[in-house]
CSV table of C-alpha atoms in Angstrom, one decimal:
chain,number,residue,atom,x,y,z
A,702,MET,CA,0.0,0.0,0.0
A,703,PHE,CA,2.9,2.4,0.7
A,704,LYS,CA,5.5,0.9,-1.7
A,705,HIS,CA,5.2,3.9,-4.0
A,706,LEU,CA,6.3,6.3,-1.3
A,707,HIS,CA,9.9,7.3,-1.1
A,708,GLU,CA,11.7,6.5,2.2
A,709,LEU,CA,14.4,8.8,3.3
A,710,ASP,CA,17.9,7.3,3.4
A,711,PRO,CA,20.3,10.1,4.2
A,712,GLN,CA,23.5,8.1,3.5
A,713,LYS,CA,22.3,6.7,0.2
A,714,SER,CA,20.7,9.9,-1.0
A,715,SER,CA,23.8,12.0,-0.1
A,716,SER,CA,26.0,9.7,-2.1
A,717,ALA,CA,23.6,10.0,-5.1
A,718,VAL,CA,23.6,13.8,-4.9
A,719,MET,CA,27.4,13.9,-4.7
A,720,SER,CA,27.7,11.7,-7.8
A,721,CYS,CA,25.2,13.7,-9.8
A,722,GLU,CA,26.9,15.7,-12.6
A,723,GLU,CA,24.1,18.2,-13.0
A,724,GLY,CA,23.7,21.3,-10.9
A,725,SER,CA,26.2,23.0,-8.7
A,726,ALA,CA,27.8,23.0,-5.3
A,727,SER,CA,24.9,25.1,-4.0
A,728,ALA,CA,22.3,22.6,-5.3
A,729,ALA,CA,24.2,19.7,-3.8
A,730,ARG,CA,24.5,21.4,-0.5
A,731,PHE,CA,20.8,22.2,-0.3
A,732,SER,CA,19.9,18.6,-1.2
A,733,ILE,CA,22.2,17.1,1.4
A,734,ARG,CA,21.1,19.4,4.1
A,735,ASP,CA,17.4,18.7,3.2
A,736,VAL,CA,17.7,14.9,3.3
A,737,ASN,CA,19.5,15.1,6.6
A,738,ASP,CA,16.5,17.1,8.0
A,739,VAL,CA,18.4,20.2,8.8
A,740,TYR,CA,15.4,22.3,7.8
A,741,SER,CA,12.9,21.6,10.6
A,742,GLU,CA,9.7,22.8,8.8
A,743,CYS,CA,8.2,23.5,5.4
A,744,THR,CA,8.9,27.3,5.7
A,745,ASP,CA,12.6,26.6,6.3
A,746,ARG,CA,12.8,24.4,3.3
A,747,ILE,CA,11.1,27.0,1.1
A,748,THR,CA,13.5,29.7,2.3
A,749,ALA,CA,16.5,27.4,1.6
A,750,PHE,CA,15.2,26.5,-1.8
A,751,LEU,CA,14.8,30.2,-2.8
A,752,GLN,CA,18.2,31.2,-1.4
A,753,THR,CA,19.9,28.3,-3.2
A,754,TYR,CA,18.4,29.3,-6.5
A,755,ALA,CA,19.4,32.9,-5.9
A,756,GLU,CA,23.0,31.7,-5.5
A,757,MET,CA,22.7,29.8,-8.8
A,758,ILE,CA,21.4,32.8,-10.6
A,759,GLY,CA,24.2,34.9,-9.2
A,760,SER,CA,26.7,32.5,-10.7
A,761,ILE,CA,25.3,33.3,-14.2
A,762,LYS,CA,26.4,36.9,-13.8
A,763,LYS,CA,29.9,35.7,-13.2
A,764,LEU,CA,30.1,34.0,-16.5
A,765,HIS,CA,32.4,35.5,-19.2
A,766,THR,CA,30.4,37.9,-21.4
A,767,ASP,CA,31.0,35.7,-24.5
A,768,THR,CA,29.7,32.7,-22.7
A,769,LEU,CA,26.7,34.6,-21.4
A,770,ASN,CA,25.8,35.8,-24.9
A,771,ALA,CA,26.3,32.4,-26.5
A,772,SER,CA,23.1,31.0,-24.9
A,773,PRO,CA,19.7,32.6,-24.4
A,774,TRP,CA,19.3,34.0,-20.9
A,775,HIS,CA,16.0,32.2,-20.2
A,776,ARG,CA,17.7,28.9,-21.1
A,777,LEU,CA,20.5,29.4,-18.6
A,778,ALA,CA,18.0,30.5,-15.8
A,779,SER,CA,15.7,27.5,-16.6
A,780,LEU,CA,18.5,25.0,-16.7
A,781,ARG,CA,19.7,26.2,-13.2
A,782,LEU,CA,16.1,25.8,-11.9
A,783,ASP,CA,15.8,22.3,-13.4
A,784,ALA,CA,19.2,21.3,-12.0
A,785,LEU,CA,18.2,22.4,-8.5
A,786,MET,CA,15.0,20.4,-8.6
A,787,SER,CA,16.6,17.3,-10.0
A,788,ASN,CA,19.3,17.4,-7.3
A,789,ALA,CA,16.7,18.0,-4.6
A,790,GLU,CA,14.6,15.1,-5.8
A,791,LEU,CA,17.6,12.7,-5.5
A,792,GLY,CA,17.5,13.3,-1.7
A,793,ARG,CA,13.8,13.7,-0.8
A,794,SER,CA,10.5,15.0,-2.3
A,795,LEU,CA,10.3,18.7,-2.4
A,796,PRO,CA,7.6,20.3,-0.3
A,797,ILE,CA,4.2,20.6,-2.0
A,798,PRO,CA,4.3,24.4,-2.1
A,799,VAL,CA,7.5,24.4,-4.1
A,800,ASP,CA,5.4,23.5,-7.1
A,801,ASN,CA,3.7,26.9,-6.8
A,802,ILE,CA,7.1,28.7,-6.4
A,803,VAL,CA,8.6,27.0,-9.4
A,804,ASP,CA,5.6,28.1,-11.5
A,805,LEU,CA,6.0,31.7,-10.3
A,806,LEU,CA,9.8,31.6,-11.1
A,807,LYS,CA,9.2,30.2,-14.6
A,808,GLN,CA,6.6,32.9,-15.3
A,809,GLU,CA,9.0,35.6,-14.1
A,810,ILE,CA,11.8,34.2,-16.3
A,811,SER,CA,9.4,34.3,-19.3
A,812,ASP,CA,8.4,37.9,-18.5
A,813,ILE,CA,12.0,39.0,-18.2
A,814,GLU,CA,12.8,37.3,-21.5
A,815,ALA,CA,9.9,39.1,-23.2
A,816,GLN,CA,11.3,42.5,-21.8
A,817,MET,CA,14.7,41.7,-23.3
A,818,ARG,CA,13.2,41.1,-26.7
A,819,LYS,CA,11.3,44.4,-26.6
A,820,ASP,CA,14.1,46.5,-25.2
A,821,ASP,CA,17.7,46.0,-26.3
A,822,THR,CA,19.0,48.0,-23.4
A,823,VAL,CA,17.9,45.3,-21.0
A,824,THR,CA,21.1,43.1,-20.8
A,825,LYS,CA,21.4,39.6,-19.5
A,826,GLU,CA,23.1,41.0,-16.4
A,827,CYS,CA,20.0,43.1,-15.9
A,828,GLY,CA,17.9,40.0,-16.3
A,829,CYS,CA,19.7,38.3,-13.5
A,830,ASP,CA,19.2,41.3,-11.3
A,831,LYS,CA,15.5,41.4,-12.0
A,832,LEU,CA,15.1,37.7,-11.2
A,833,LEU,CA,17.1,38.1,-8.0
A,834,GLU,CA,14.9,41.0,-7.0
A,835,PHE,CA,11.8,38.8,-7.7
A,836,ILE,CA,13.2,36.0,-5.6
A,837,ASP,CA,13.9,38.4,-2.7
A,838,THR,CA,10.4,39.8,-3.0
A,839,LEU,CA,8.9,36.3,-3.0
A,840,GLN,CA,10.9,35.5,0.1
A,841,SER,CA,10.3,38.7,2.0
A,842,LYS,CA,6.6,39.3,1.2
A,843,ARG,CA,5.2,35.8,0.8
A,844,VAL,CA,7.2,34.1,3.6
A,845,THR,CA,8.7,36.6,6.1
A,846,ILE,CA,6.2,39.4,6.1
A,847,ALA,CA,3.3,36.9,5.7
A,848,GLY,CA,4.5,35.2,8.9
A,849,GLN,CA,4.6,38.5,10.7
A,850,PHE,CA,1.0,39.3,9.7
A,851,ILE,CA,-0.2,35.9,10.8
A,852,GLY,CA,1.6,36.3,14.1
A,853,GLU,CA,-0.3,39.6,14.6
A,854,ARG,CA,-3.6,38.0,14.0
A,855,ILE,CA,-2.8,35.2,16.5
A,856,VAL,CA,-2.0,37.9,19.0
A,857,SER,CA,-5.5,39.4,18.5
A,858,LEU,CA,-7.2,36.0,18.9
A,859,VAL,CA,-5.6,35.1,22.2
A,860,ASN,CA,-7.2,36.6,25.3
A,861,ASP,CA,-6.4,36.7,29.0
A,862,GLY,CA,-7.1,33.5,30.8
A,863,ASN,CA,-7.2,31.4,27.6
A,864,ARG,CA,-5.7,27.9,27.3
A,865,VAL,CA,-4.2,27.6,23.9
A,866,LEU,CA,-3.4,24.1,22.5
A,867,THR,CA,-1.0,23.4,19.6
A,868,TYR,CA,0.7,20.4,18.1
A,869,GLY,CA,4.4,20.0,17.4
A,870,TYR,CA,6.4,23.0,16.3
A,871,ASN,CA,5.4,25.9,14.0
A,872,SER,CA,7.5,29.0,13.9
A,873,VAL,CA,4.6,31.3,13.0
A,874,ILE,CA,2.4,30.0,15.9
A,875,ALA,CA,5.4,30.4,18.2
A,876,ARG,CA,6.0,34.0,17.1
A,877,GLY,CA,2.3,34.9,17.6
A,878,LEU,CA,2.1,33.4,21.0
A,879,ILE,CA,5.3,35.0,22.2
A,880,GLY,CA,4.1,38.3,20.8
A,881,ALA,CA,0.9,38.0,22.7
A,882,ARG,CA,2.9,37.5,25.9
A,883,GLN,CA,5.8,39.9,25.5
A,884,GLU,CA,4.2,42.7,23.5
A,885,GLU,CA,0.6,42.7,24.7
A,886,GLY,CA,1.3,41.3,28.2
A,887,LYS,CA,-1.6,38.8,27.9
A,888,ASP,CA,-1.9,36.1,30.6
A,889,PHE,CA,-2.6,32.7,29.1
A,890,GLU,CA,-1.4,29.1,29.1
A,891,VAL,CA,-0.3,26.8,26.3
A,892,THR,CA,-0.6,23.1,26.0
A,893,VAL,CA,1.9,21.5,23.6
A,894,ILE,CA,1.0,18.1,22.2
A,895,ASP,CA,3.9,16.1,20.8
A,896,ALA,CA,4.5,12.7,19.2
A,897,PRO,CA,7.5,10.4,18.5
A,898,PRO,CA,9.8,9.9,16.8
A,899,ARG,CA,10.7,13.5,16.0
A,900,TYR,CA,9.4,15.2,19.1
A,901,THR,CA,9.2,18.7,17.5
A,902,GLY,CA,6.9,19.8,20.3
A,903,ARG,CA,10.0,20.0,22.6
A,904,ARG,CA,11.3,22.9,20.5
A,905,MET,CA,7.9,24.6,20.8
A,906,LEU,CA,7.9,24.0,24.5
A,907,HIS,CA,11.4,25.5,24.9
A,908,SER,CA,10.6,28.5,22.8
A,909,LEU,CA,7.4,29.4,24.8
A,910,GLN,CA,8.9,28.7,28.2
A,911,SER,CA,11.9,30.9,27.4
A,912,ALA,CA,9.4,33.7,26.7
A,913,GLY,CA,7.8,33.3,30.1
A,914,ILE,CA,4.6,31.5,28.9
A,915,PRO,CA,3.2,28.9,31.3
A,916,CYS,CA,3.1,25.6,29.4
A,917,SER,CA,2.1,22.0,29.8
A,918,TYR,CA,3.4,19.2,27.7
A,919,CYS,CA,1.9,15.8,26.8
A,920,LEU,CA,2.2,13.1,24.1
A,921,ILE,CA,-0.5,12.5,21.5
A,922,GLY,CA,-1.9,9.6,23.5
A,923,ALA,CA,-3.2,12.0,26.1
A,924,ALA,CA,-4.8,14.4,23.5
A,925,SER,CA,-8.4,13.4,24.3
A,926,ARG,CA,-7.9,14.6,27.8
A,927,VAL,CA,-6.2,18.0,27.2
A,928,VAL,CA,-8.3,19.0,24.2
A,929,LYS,CA,-11.5,19.3,26.2
A,930,GLU,CA,-9.7,22.0,28.4
A,931,ALA,CA,-8.6,24.1,25.4
A,932,ASP,CA,-10.2,27.4,24.5
A,933,THR,CA,-8.2,28.0,21.3
A,934,ILE,CA,-6.6,25.3,19.1
A,935,LEU,CA,-3.9,26.3,16.6
A,936,LEU,CA,-2.5,23.8,14.1
A,937,GLY,CA,0.3,24.5,11.6
A,938,ALA,CA,0.0,23.5,8.0
A,939,HIS,CA,2.6,22.0,5.7
A,940,ALA,CA,0.3,22.8,2.7
A,941,TYR,CA,-3.3,23.7,2.1
A,942,MET,CA,-5.1,22.0,-0.8
A,943,ALA,CA,-7.8,23.3,-3.2
A,944,ASN,CA,-10.4,21.0,-1.7
A,945,GLY,CA,-9.9,22.6,1.7
A,946,ALA,CA,-7.9,19.7,3.2
A,947,MET,CA,-4.8,20.5,5.2
A,948,VAL,CA,-1.6,18.6,4.9
A,949,GLY,CA,0.3,18.7,8.2
A,950,PRO,CA,2.9,16.8,10.2
A,951,VAL,CA,1.7,13.3,11.0
A,952,GLY,CA,-0.6,13.4,14.1
A,953,THR,CA,-2.2,16.7,13.1
A,954,ALA,CA,-5.3,15.0,11.7
A,955,MET,CA,-5.7,12.9,14.9
A,956,VAL,CA,-5.7,16.0,17.1
A,957,ALA,CA,-8.2,17.7,14.7
A,958,VAL,CA,-10.6,14.8,14.8
A,959,ILE,CA,-10.5,14.6,18.6
A,960,ALA,CA,-11.0,18.3,18.9
A,961,ASN,CA,-13.9,18.3,16.4
A,962,ASP,CA,-15.5,15.4,18.4
A,963,ARG,CA,-15.3,17.7,21.5
A,964,HIS,CA,-16.9,20.5,19.5
A,965,LYS,CA,-13.8,22.6,19.8
A,966,PRO,CA,-13.1,25.0,16.8
A,967,ILE,CA,-9.8,24.5,15.1
A,968,LEU,CA,-7.8,27.3,13.4
A,969,ALA,CA,-5.2,26.3,10.9
A,970,VAL,CA,-2.2,28.6,10.4
A,971,CYS,CA,-0.9,28.7,6.8
A,972,GLU,CA,0.8,31.3,4.6
A,973,THR,CA,-0.9,31.6,1.2
A,974,ILE,CA,2.3,30.6,-0.5
A,975,LYS,CA,1.5,27.1,0.8
A,976,PHE,CA,-1.9,27.1,-0.9
A,977,CYS,CA,-1.9,24.5,-3.7
A,978,ASN,CA,-4.3,23.9,-6.6
A,979,GLN,CA,-4.0,20.2,-6.1
A,980,VAL,CA,-6.7,18.0,-4.4
A,981,GLN,CA,-5.7,15.5,-1.8
A,982,ILE,CA,-8.2,13.3,0.2
A,983,ASP,CA,-5.9,10.9,2.0
A,984,SER,CA,-2.3,10.4,3.2
A,985,VAL,CA,-1.5,7.5,0.9
A,986,ALA,CA,-1.4,8.9,-2.6
A,987,HIS,CA,1.2,11.6,-2.0
A,988,ASN,CA,3.5,11.5,1.1
A,989,GLU,CA,7.0,10.6,2.1
A,990,LEU,CA,8.5,8.2,4.7
A,991,TYR,CA,11.0,9.0,7.3
A,992,PRO,CA,13.6,6.2,8.1
A,993,ALA,CA,11.8,3.3,9.7
A,994,GLY,CA,14.7,3.0,12.2
A,995,GLN,CA,13.5,6.2,14.0
A,996,MET,CA,10.5,4.3,15.2
A,997,VAL,CA,12.4,1.3,16.6
A,998,SER,CA,14.4,1.7,19.7
A,999,PRO,CA,17.2,-0.8,20.6
A,1000,ALA,CA,15.0,-2.2,23.3
A,1001,SER,CA,12.2,-3.0,20.9
A,1002,PRO,CA,11.5,-6.6,19.9
A,1003,LEU,CA,11.4,-5.4,16.3
A,1004,HIS,CA,15.0,-4.0,16.5
A,1005,GLY,CA,17.3,-5.9,14.1
A,1006,VAL,CA,14.5,-8.2,12.8
A,1007,GLU,CA,14.9,-8.5,9.0
A,1008,ASN,CA,11.8,-10.5,8.1
A,1009,GLY,CA,9.5,-9.0,10.7
A,1010,PRO,CA,6.6,-6.5,10.1
A,1011,LYS,CA,7.7,-3.4,8.3
A,1012,VAL,CA,7.6,-0.2,10.4
A,1013,LEU,CA,5.7,2.7,8.8
A,1014,ASN,CA,7.1,6.1,9.7
A,1015,ILE,CA,4.9,8.4,7.6
A,1016,ALA,CA,5.7,12.1,7.4
A,1017,TYR,CA,2.4,13.9,6.9
A,1018,ASP,CA,-1.3,13.3,7.2
A,1019,VAL,CA,-4.4,15.0,5.8
A,1020,THR,CA,-7.0,16.8,7.8
A,1021,SER,CA,-10.5,17.1,6.3
A,1022,ALA,CA,-11.9,20.6,5.7
A,1023,ASP,CA,-14.9,19.5,7.9
A,1024,ASP,CA,-12.6,19.5,10.9
A,1025,ILE,CA,-11.2,23.0,10.3
A,1026,ALA,CA,-13.2,26.1,11.4
A,1027,GLY,CA,-10.9,28.6,9.7
A,1028,VAL,CA,-7.6,29.3,8.1
A,1029,ILE,CA,-5.4,32.1,9.4
A,1030,THR,CA,-3.4,33.7,6.6
A,1031,GLU,CA,-1.6,37.0,6.0
A,1032,LEU,CA,-4.7,38.2,4.2
A,1033,GLY,CA,-7.1,37.4,7.0
A,1034,LEU,CA,-9.2,34.6,8.4
A,1035,PHE,CA,-10.9,32.4,5.9
A,1036,ALA,CA,-13.1,29.3,5.8
A,1037,PRO,CA,-11.4,26.3,4.2
A,1038,SER,CA,-13.8,26.6,1.3
A,1039,ALA,CA,-12.4,30.0,0.4
A,1040,VAL,CA,-8.9,28.6,-0.5
A,1041,PRO,CA,-9.6,28.4,-4.3
A,1042,ALA,CA,-10.9,32.0,-4.3
A,1043,VAL,CA,-7.8,33.2,-2.6
A,1044,MET,CA,-5.6,31.3,-5.1
A,1045,ARG,CA,-7.5,32.9,-8.0
A,1046,GLU,CA,-6.8,36.4,-6.6
A,1047,TYR,CA,-3.1,35.6,-6.2
A,1048,SER,CA,-2.9,34.2,-9.7
A,1049,LYS,CA,-3.6,37.7,-11.0
A,1050,ASP,CA,-0.5,39.2,-9.4
A,1051,SER,CA,1.0,37.5,-6.4
A,1052,ARG,CA,3.1,40.6,-5.5
A,1053,ASP,CA,0.5,43.3,-5.5
A,1054,ILE,CA,-1.9,41.7,-3.0
A,1055,VAL,CA,0.6,41.6,-0.2
A,1056,GLU,CA,1.9,45.0,-1.2
A,1057,GLU,CA,-1.6,46.4,-0.8
A,1058,ARG,CA,-1.9,44.8,2.7
A,1059,ILE,CA,1.5,46.3,3.7
A,1060,VAL,CA,0.3,49.8,2.6
A,1061,SER,CA,-3.0,49.4,4.4
A,1062,GLU,CA,-1.3,48.3,7.6
């Protein structure tokens, strides 16, 4: 049932990346760091992907003028992007939102190429500068500033005396809760639910306690008990699909189902750059597997058994739109059914919408 899914093997994948003739040192470094789980969440992987591509575009500017003029600019930029993606896929599957980012980058490359054909004064060096500026805009407005806006909205949602519940680690949720405590002086408590084998909730717990927020911590087996005491439930998203389903770290769907059964409203936290025009209804068709060894301790009876049952260490699960009350984005709070409408607006010009929000703020 899960044979079609790719299981991470850091040692094997790193060797494959190093032996690949395509790409560059930047692409290989990104892929190796990605497969070794250096980037802790989807946002970090997106940021690293954009920074790596920016380095690869910067290398085009260093080419000798004759070499640069010998090949169409858009071909060089597209080849760099393809090489980065092929190197990355040797290690592990790229995050779902990267498909959107690649589409935006390809569209920008085409637009710059069209400008070059119309205006001879636009050199290929200028084309590189324009693309680098677009990458920086994409990173700052759709990731960094978007996270700040969402954090501000989380601050407004948390009230004195609330008990907030969250699962695992999400940097945007952490930023919002810390802001509510340190900037607004609100008095509230946070319950962090965690799950093996990655235990990302420990990072969330450390971040919140360092900010002076009273916290409690439990594993996912105790979720049914702590959920009923929560006033606000915030869950971070890896991606948000066009059918309103949320892809999140494995265990997210379980927490959502328990909360929905207790009639507790759930708010998903997701930047719009993670909105995808794909549809996903289960965790089987598209997913990835972490190394099975992470789930088996040396004391386990399964440890070292070659012909025993295969251990499944799945990375993500899918939460139904019916279990989500609203999605907090940099553009506001929306119902899951509004995701396609938001994507249509962004397809007009992904840069102007956030720019308008910045001006209005």
